[in-house]
């Protein structure tokens, strides 16, 4: 069941990233969409928790949740800036490598046993996530020092985020308490960036839709981490790029390259090996 939850997270995150990709084509601000989706998701989770009397925050849940939200928002912002500063062909694959941090933490800190076959499966999925997002020939403004800095900040943000999410589950903190604090913290952080943006009604509508997908995705994410192996959950979630690629073939009439086909096959093989 936890693997199914991880796959649901992959689909949710993949759909969200597809929407961000579409918004870029349409000239819609990613920062605005993220601000509205964090704010709306905060109201949704807080409202649900209050109505159902399931919201019981404490200092640890507030601190961890807010930090997770800030790291996730910062990671997305730094990734967007990295695309502007350096070669797009390498930006996504390099950032995708962040999954190695929570995977290693799962084994070293939380003492999860990872068999050799599972390691092969994990490496297959991580390698696939990097290969699938590689885009040879894509051009961008090359400004290497700022680009490398943005890459490092994005990798650290997403990597530490994964470790903190596992920590939250390890401490048996109510996922709803963490989610409320996460969206609240992210909203406050993004408000600093949002001051420079102009509000459009369609950004609010898109943000509301993304908020629902995000709540579903992160709820499944926390469930998978609480009941399953984090060392497998993280690489499975990193395969959300598969959804983006397949959606791109349908929505933007993009062609699937041969190396991406091999990447998809390798990802499926890795998924099977982790369950052997």
mmCIF file of C-alpha atoms in Angstrom:
data_model
loop_
_atom_site.group_PDB
_atom_site.id
_atom_site.type_symbol
_atom_site.label_atom_id
_atom_site.label_comp_id
_atom_site.label_asym_id
_atom_site.label_seq_id
_atom_site.Cartn_x
_atom_site.Cartn_y
_atom_site.Cartn_z
ATOM 1 C CA UNK A 1 0.000 0.000 0.000
ATOM 2 C CA UNK A 2 2.858 2.390 0.789
ATOM 3 C CA UNK A 3 4.342 1.856 -2.674
ATOM 4 C CA UNK A 4 0.978 2.751 -4.227
ATOM 5 C CA UNK A 5 0.938 5.912 -2.079
ATOM 6 C CA UNK A 6 4.437 6.783 -3.319
ATOM 7 C CA UNK A 7 3.270 6.297 -6.916
ATOM 8 C CA UNK A 8 0.279 8.578 -6.223
ATOM 9 C CA UNK A 9 2.741 11.198 -4.977
ATOM 10 C CA UNK A 10 4.764 10.746 -8.170
ATOM 11 C CA UNK A 11 1.677 11.325 -10.311
ATOM 12 C CA UNK A 12 0.543 14.354 -8.280
ATOM 13 C CA UNK A 13 3.969 16.000 -8.373
ATOM 14 C CA UNK A 14 4.331 15.152 -12.059
ATOM 15 C CA UNK A 15 1.007 16.802 -12.882
ATOM 16 C CA UNK A 16 2.004 19.878 -10.869
ATOM 17 C CA UNK A 17 5.327 20.143 -12.699
ATOM 18 C CA UNK A 18 3.496 19.751 -16.001
ATOM 19 C CA UNK A 19 1.255 22.663 -15.039
ATOM 20 C CA UNK A 20 4.349 24.734 -14.185
ATOM 21 C CA UNK A 21 5.808 23.836 -17.584
ATOM 22 C CA UNK A 22 2.569 24.825 -19.310
ATOM 23 C CA UNK A 23 2.431 28.082 -17.340
ATOM 24 C CA UNK A 24 5.920 28.979 -18.565
ATOM 25 C CA UNK A 25 4.778 28.492 -22.176
ATOM 26 C CA UNK A 26 1.758 30.700 -21.443
ATOM 27 C CA UNK A 27 3.901 33.399 -19.845
ATOM 28 C CA UNK A 28 2.343 32.922 -16.392
ATOM 29 C CA UNK A 29 4.499 33.599 -13.344
ATOM 30 C CA UNK A 30 5.594 30.447 -11.487
ATOM 31 C CA UNK A 31 6.148 32.472 -8.318
ATOM 32 C CA UNK A 32 2.549 33.723 -8.383
ATOM 33 C CA UNK A 33 1.150 30.223 -8.940
ATOM 34 C CA UNK A 34 3.281 28.830 -6.111
ATOM 35 C CA UNK A 35 2.255 31.632 -3.756
ATOM 36 C CA UNK A 36 -1.445 31.061 -4.400
ATOM 37 C CA UNK A 37 -1.178 27.279 -4.240
ATOM 38 C CA UNK A 38 0.688 27.425 -0.913
ATOM 39 C CA UNK A 39 -1.784 29.942 0.515
ATOM 40 C CA UNK A 40 -4.862 28.013 -0.656
ATOM 41 C CA UNK A 41 -3.388 24.686 0.471
ATOM 42 C CA UNK A 42 -2.713 26.254 3.889
ATOM 43 C CA UNK A 43 -6.357 27.335 4.183
ATOM 44 C CA UNK A 44 -7.603 23.924 2.996
ATOM 45 C CA UNK A 45 -5.507 21.898 5.436
ATOM 46 C CA UNK A 46 -6.079 24.288 8.330
ATOM 47 C CA UNK A 47 -9.839 24.402 7.675
ATOM 48 C CA UNK A 48 -10.037 20.606 7.475
ATOM 49 C CA UNK A 49 -8.029 20.212 10.683
ATOM 50 C CA UNK A 50 -10.185 22.673 12.616
ATOM 51 C CA UNK A 51 -13.526 21.292 11.369
ATOM 52 C CA UNK A 52 -12.498 17.669 11.988
ATOM 53 C CA UNK A 53 -10.763 18.612 15.262
ATOM 54 C CA UNK A 54 -7.660 16.830 13.973
ATOM 55 C CA UNK A 55 -5.245 19.758 14.165
ATOM 56 C CA UNK A 56 -3.077 19.558 17.290
ATOM 57 C CA UNK A 57 0.173 21.433 16.603
ATOM 58 C CA UNK A 58 3.183 21.666 18.878
ATOM 59 C CA UNK A 59 6.496 23.486 18.635
ATOM 60 C CA UNK A 60 8.250 20.578 16.906
ATOM 61 C CA UNK A 61 5.547 20.084 14.255
ATOM 62 C CA UNK A 62 5.378 23.825 13.584
ATOM 63 C CA UNK A 63 9.164 24.163 13.305
ATOM 64 C CA UNK A 64 9.690 21.070 11.136
ATOM 65 C CA UNK A 65 6.663 21.770 8.939
ATOM 66 C CA UNK A 66 7.537 25.426 8.367
ATOM 67 C CA UNK A 67 11.146 24.505 7.554
ATOM 68 C CA UNK A 68 9.981 21.848 5.082
ATOM 69 C CA UNK A 69 7.684 24.367 3.408
ATOM 70 C CA UNK A 70 10.409 27.018 3.155
ATOM 71 C CA UNK A 71 12.933 24.498 1.774
ATOM 72 C CA UNK A 72 10.463 23.220 -0.832
ATOM 73 C CA UNK A 73 9.520 26.743 -1.929
ATOM 74 C CA UNK A 74 13.167 27.834 -1.988
ATOM 75 C CA UNK A 75 14.154 24.744 -3.970
ATOM 76 C CA UNK A 76 11.569 25.553 -6.628
ATOM 77 C CA UNK A 77 12.639 29.208 -6.787
ATOM 78 C CA UNK A 78 16.343 28.307 -7.019
ATOM 79 C CA UNK A 79 15.605 25.747 -9.726
ATOM 80 C CA UNK A 80 13.719 28.357 -11.775
ATOM 81 C CA UNK A 81 16.629 30.779 -11.397
ATOM 82 C CA UNK A 82 19.121 28.038 -12.345
ATOM 83 C CA UNK A 83 17.317 27.549 -15.657
ATOM 84 C CA UNK A 84 17.825 31.250 -16.335
ATOM 85 C CA UNK A 85 21.539 31.238 -15.466
ATOM 86 C CA UNK A 86 22.945 28.069 -17.038
ATOM 87 C CA UNK A 87 22.544 25.223 -19.530
ATOM 88 C CA UNK A 88 19.053 23.763 -19.288
ATOM 89 C CA UNK A 89 20.406 20.428 -20.548
ATOM 90 C CA UNK A 90 22.166 19.827 -17.218
ATOM 91 C CA UNK A 91 20.043 21.750 -14.701
ATOM 92 C CA UNK A 92 17.250 19.193 -14.186
ATOM 93 C CA UNK A 93 19.528 16.109 -14.126
ATOM 94 C CA UNK A 94 21.871 17.684 -11.573
ATOM 95 C CA UNK A 95 19.027 18.790 -9.297
ATOM 96 C CA UNK A 96 17.455 15.312 -9.579
ATOM 97 C CA UNK A 97 20.543 13.940 -7.802
ATOM 98 C CA UNK A 98 19.265 15.471 -4.533
ATOM 99 C CA UNK A 99 17.463 12.192 -3.763
ATOM 100 C CA UNK A 100 20.767 10.613 -2.735
ATOM 101 C CA UNK A 101 20.794 12.659 0.509
ATOM 102 C CA UNK A 102 17.528 11.333 2.029
ATOM 103 C CA UNK A 103 18.293 7.838 0.694
ATOM 104 C CA UNK A 104 21.642 7.754 2.510
ATOM 105 C CA UNK A 105 20.012 9.270 5.597
ATOM 106 C CA UNK A 106 17.417 6.490 5.576
ATOM 107 C CA UNK A 107 20.186 3.931 5.879
ATOM 108 C CA UNK A 108 22.705 5.762 8.069
ATOM 109 C CA UNK A 109 20.413 7.717 10.419
ATOM 110 C CA UNK A 110 17.154 5.761 10.444
ATOM 111 C CA UNK A 111 18.845 2.340 10.078
ATOM 112 C CA UNK A 112 16.814 1.025 7.166
ATOM 113 C CA UNK A 113 18.257 -2.149 5.677
ATOM 114 C CA UNK A 114 18.835 -1.814 1.943
ATOM 115 C CA UNK A 115 19.713 -5.060 0.161
ATOM 116 C CA UNK A 116 22.169 -5.112 -2.794
ATOM 117 C CA UNK A 117 19.297 -5.780 -5.221
ATOM 118 C CA UNK A 118 17.349 -2.851 -3.801
ATOM 119 C CA UNK A 119 20.438 -0.654 -4.202
ATOM 120 C CA UNK A 120 20.570 -1.616 -7.872
ATOM 121 C CA UNK A 121 16.886 -0.730 -8.197
ATOM 122 C CA UNK A 122 17.400 2.598 -6.415
ATOM 123 C CA UNK A 123 20.357 3.489 -8.652
ATOM 124 C CA UNK A 124 18.345 2.495 -11.746
ATOM 125 C CA UNK A 125 15.508 4.828 -10.751
ATOM 126 C CA UNK A 126 17.834 7.701 -9.843
ATOM 127 C CA UNK A 127 19.813 7.290 -13.049
ATOM 128 C CA UNK A 128 16.564 7.172 -15.023
ATOM 129 C CA UNK A 129 15.302 10.381 -13.389
ATOM 130 C CA UNK A 130 18.497 12.128 -14.459
ATOM 131 C CA UNK A 131 18.625 10.678 -17.980
ATOM 132 C CA UNK A 132 14.952 11.342 -18.763
ATOM 133 C CA UNK A 133 15.349 15.035 -17.901
ATOM 134 C CA UNK A 134 18.527 15.498 -19.935
ATOM 135 C CA UNK A 135 17.906 17.663 -22.992
ATOM 136 C CA UNK A 136 20.918 17.772 -25.346
ATOM 137 C CA UNK A 137 21.145 20.810 -27.565
ATOM 138 C CA UNK A 138 18.980 23.012 -25.335
ATOM 139 C CA UNK A 139 20.394 26.496 -24.975
ATOM 140 C CA UNK A 140 20.326 29.062 -22.230
ATOM 141 C CA UNK A 141 22.222 32.066 -20.944
ATOM 142 C CA UNK A 142 25.424 30.588 -19.566
ATOM 143 C CA UNK A 143 26.550 32.315 -16.375
ATOM 144 C CA UNK A 144 28.344 29.496 -14.624
ATOM 145 C CA UNK A 145 29.101 30.805 -11.127
ATOM 146 C CA UNK A 146 25.509 31.964 -10.371
ATOM 147 C CA UNK A 147 24.217 28.816 -12.106
ATOM 148 C CA UNK A 148 26.334 26.499 -9.936
ATOM 149 C CA UNK A 149 25.300 28.404 -6.798
ATOM 150 C CA UNK A 150 21.596 28.046 -7.719
ATOM 151 C CA UNK A 151 22.099 24.329 -8.424
ATOM 152 C CA UNK A 152 23.792 23.776 -5.055
ATOM 153 C CA UNK A 153 21.068 25.695 -3.193
ATOM 154 C CA UNK A 154 18.311 23.742 -4.976
ATOM 155 C CA UNK A 155 19.978 20.367 -4.317
ATOM 156 C CA UNK A 156 20.541 21.188 -0.649
ATOM 157 C CA UNK A 157 16.980 22.488 -0.241
ATOM 158 C CA UNK A 158 15.352 19.386 -1.761
ATOM 159 C CA UNK A 159 17.821 16.997 -0.121
ATOM 160 C CA UNK A 160 17.403 18.392 3.411
ATOM 161 C CA UNK A 161 13.643 18.574 2.788
ATOM 162 C CA UNK A 162 13.533 14.815 2.237
ATOM 163 C CA UNK A 163 15.503 14.129 5.412
ATOM 164 C CA UNK A 164 13.188 16.376 7.461
ATOM 165 C CA UNK A 165 10.098 14.677 6.031
ATOM 166 C CA UNK A 166 11.441 11.297 7.117
ATOM 167 C CA UNK A 167 12.327 12.806 10.513
ATOM 168 C CA UNK A 168 8.739 14.025 10.901
ATOM 169 C CA UNK A 169 7.430 10.524 10.177
ATOM 170 C CA UNK A 170 10.060 8.925 12.414
ATOM 171 C CA UNK A 171 8.923 11.133 15.321
ATOM 172 C CA UNK A 172 5.290 10.122 14.625
ATOM 173 C CA UNK A 173 4.189 13.710 14.148
ATOM 174 C CA UNK A 174 0.641 14.012 12.825
ATOM 175 C CA UNK A 175 1.008 14.566 9.029
ATOM 176 C CA UNK A 176 -1.819 17.133 9.079
ATOM 177 C CA UNK A 177 0.024 19.250 11.665
ATOM 178 C CA UNK A 178 3.147 19.124 9.483
ATOM 179 C CA UNK A 179 1.198 19.950 6.308
ATOM 180 C CA UNK A 180 -0.474 23.013 7.834
ATOM 181 C CA UNK A 181 2.856 24.354 9.082
ATOM 182 C CA UNK A 182 4.530 23.452 5.789
ATOM 183 C CA UNK A 183 2.062 25.392 3.640
ATOM 184 C CA UNK A 184 2.030 28.250 6.145
ATOM 185 C CA UNK A 185 5.817 28.538 6.188
ATOM 186 C CA UNK A 186 6.011 28.277 2.408
ATOM 187 C CA UNK A 187 3.354 30.985 2.003
ATOM 188 C CA UNK A 188 5.280 33.414 4.203
ATOM 189 C CA UNK A 189 8.525 32.716 2.330
ATOM 190 C CA UNK A 190 6.926 33.103 -1.110
ATOM 191 C CA UNK A 191 5.207 36.322 -0.036
ATOM 192 C CA UNK A 192 8.657 37.931 -0.076
ATOM 193 C CA UNK A 193 9.067 36.997 -3.757
ATOM 194 C CA UNK A 194 5.415 37.667 -4.625
ATOM 195 C CA UNK A 195 5.660 41.386 -3.816
ATOM 196 C CA UNK A 196 7.268 41.944 -7.219
ATOM 197 C CA UNK A 197 4.513 40.116 -9.123
ATOM 198 C CA UNK A 198 1.217 41.324 -10.597
ATOM 199 C CA UNK A 199 -1.847 39.279 -9.663
ATOM 200 C CA UNK A 200 -3.971 37.673 -12.375
ATOM 201 C CA UNK A 201 -7.227 35.792 -11.862
ATOM 202 C CA UNK A 202 -6.069 32.755 -13.831
ATOM 203 C CA UNK A 203 -3.034 32.443 -11.556
ATOM 204 C CA UNK A 204 -5.392 32.128 -8.583
ATOM 205 C CA UNK A 205 -7.454 29.461 -10.396
ATOM 206 C CA UNK A 206 -4.372 27.493 -11.412
ATOM 207 C CA UNK A 207 -2.963 27.882 -7.896
ATOM 208 C CA UNK A 208 -6.166 26.438 -6.414
ATOM 209 C CA UNK A 209 -5.967 23.376 -8.682
ATOM 210 C CA UNK A 210 -2.275 22.866 -7.915
ATOM 211 C CA UNK A 211 -3.074 23.217 -4.200
ATOM 212 C CA UNK A 212 -5.482 20.272 -4.314
ATOM 213 C CA UNK A 213 -2.956 18.127 -6.191
ATOM 214 C CA UNK A 214 -0.231 19.133 -3.742
ATOM 215 C CA UNK A 215 -2.297 18.262 -0.666
ATOM 216 C CA UNK A 216 -3.099 14.834 -2.141
ATOM 217 C CA UNK A 217 0.530 14.301 -3.150
ATOM 218 C CA UNK A 218 2.096 15.285 0.169
ATOM 219 C CA UNK A 219 -0.524 13.377 2.164
ATOM 220 C CA UNK A 220 0.388 10.225 0.232
ATOM 221 C CA UNK A 221 4.071 11.117 0.618
ATOM 222 C CA UNK A 222 3.866 11.236 4.417
ATOM 223 C CA UNK A 223 1.820 8.017 4.491
ATOM 224 C CA UNK A 224 4.419 6.245 2.351
ATOM 225 C CA UNK A 225 7.263 7.444 4.605
ATOM 226 C CA UNK A 226 5.414 6.410 7.764
ATOM 227 C CA UNK A 227 4.535 2.904 6.594
ATOM 228 C CA UNK A 228 7.188 2.051 3.995
ATOM 229 C CA UNK A 229 10.912 2.238 3.261
ATOM 230 C CA UNK A 230 12.072 5.816 2.787
ATOM 231 C CA UNK A 231 15.103 4.607 0.804
ATOM 232 C CA UNK A 232 12.673 3.345 -1.860
ATOM 233 C CA UNK A 233 10.007 6.035 -1.505
ATOM 234 C CA UNK A 234 12.395 8.880 -2.394
ATOM 235 C CA UNK A 235 13.638 7.487 -5.734
ATOM 236 C CA UNK A 236 10.075 6.475 -6.668
ATOM 237 C CA UNK A 237 8.870 10.043 -6.063
ATOM 238 C CA UNK A 238 11.815 11.397 -8.082
ATOM 239 C CA UNK A 239 10.308 9.625 -11.102
ATOM 240 C CA UNK A 240 7.621 12.311 -11.317
ATOM 241 C CA UNK A 241 9.656 13.506 -14.316
ATOM 242 C CA UNK A 242 8.154 10.521 -16.199
ATOM 243 C CA UNK A 243 4.715 12.102 -15.895
ATOM 244 C CA UNK A 244 6.076 15.420 -17.184
ATOM 245 C CA UNK A 245 7.735 13.757 -20.186
ATOM 246 C CA UNK A 246 4.672 11.687 -21.101
ATOM 247 C CA UNK A 247 2.371 14.678 -20.608
ATOM 248 C CA UNK A 248 4.695 16.711 -22.836
ATOM 249 C CA UNK A 249 4.278 14.128 -25.587
ATOM 250 C CA UNK A 250 0.491 14.516 -25.354
ATOM 251 C CA UNK A 251 0.099 18.243 -24.653
ATOM 252 C CA UNK A 252 3.052 19.781 -26.465
ATOM 253 C CA UNK A 253 3.463 17.139 -29.188
ATOM 254 C CA UNK A 254 6.998 16.439 -28.034
ATOM 255 C CA UNK A 255 8.717 13.324 -29.340
ATOM 256 C CA UNK A 256 10.102 10.740 -26.978
ATOM 257 C CA UNK A 257 13.839 10.400 -27.588
ATOM 258 C CA UNK A 258 15.488 6.986 -27.647
ATOM 259 C CA UNK A 259 17.523 7.618 -24.474
ATOM 260 C CA UNK A 260 14.294 8.630 -22.697
ATOM 261 C CA UNK A 261 12.692 5.330 -23.740
ATOM 262 C CA UNK A 262 15.653 3.477 -22.235
ATOM 263 C CA UNK A 263 15.326 5.691 -19.157
ATOM 264 C CA UNK A 264 11.666 4.716 -18.758
ATOM 265 C CA UNK A 265 12.505 1.018 -19.134
ATOM 266 C CA UNK A 266 15.329 1.391 -16.590
ATOM 267 C CA UNK A 267 12.954 3.164 -14.173
ATOM 268 C CA UNK A 268 10.416 0.350 -14.393
ATOM 269 C CA UNK A 269 13.192 -2.217 -13.925
ATOM 270 C CA UNK A 270 14.416 -0.332 -10.850
ATOM 271 C CA UNK A 271 10.890 -0.239 -9.451
ATOM 272 C CA UNK A 272 10.617 -4.016 -9.844
ATOM 273 C CA UNK A 273 14.043 -4.656 -8.285
ATOM 274 C CA UNK A 274 13.182 -2.670 -5.161
ATOM 275 C CA UNK A 275 10.279 -5.050 -4.532
ATOM 276 C CA UNK A 276 12.261 -8.282 -5.087
#
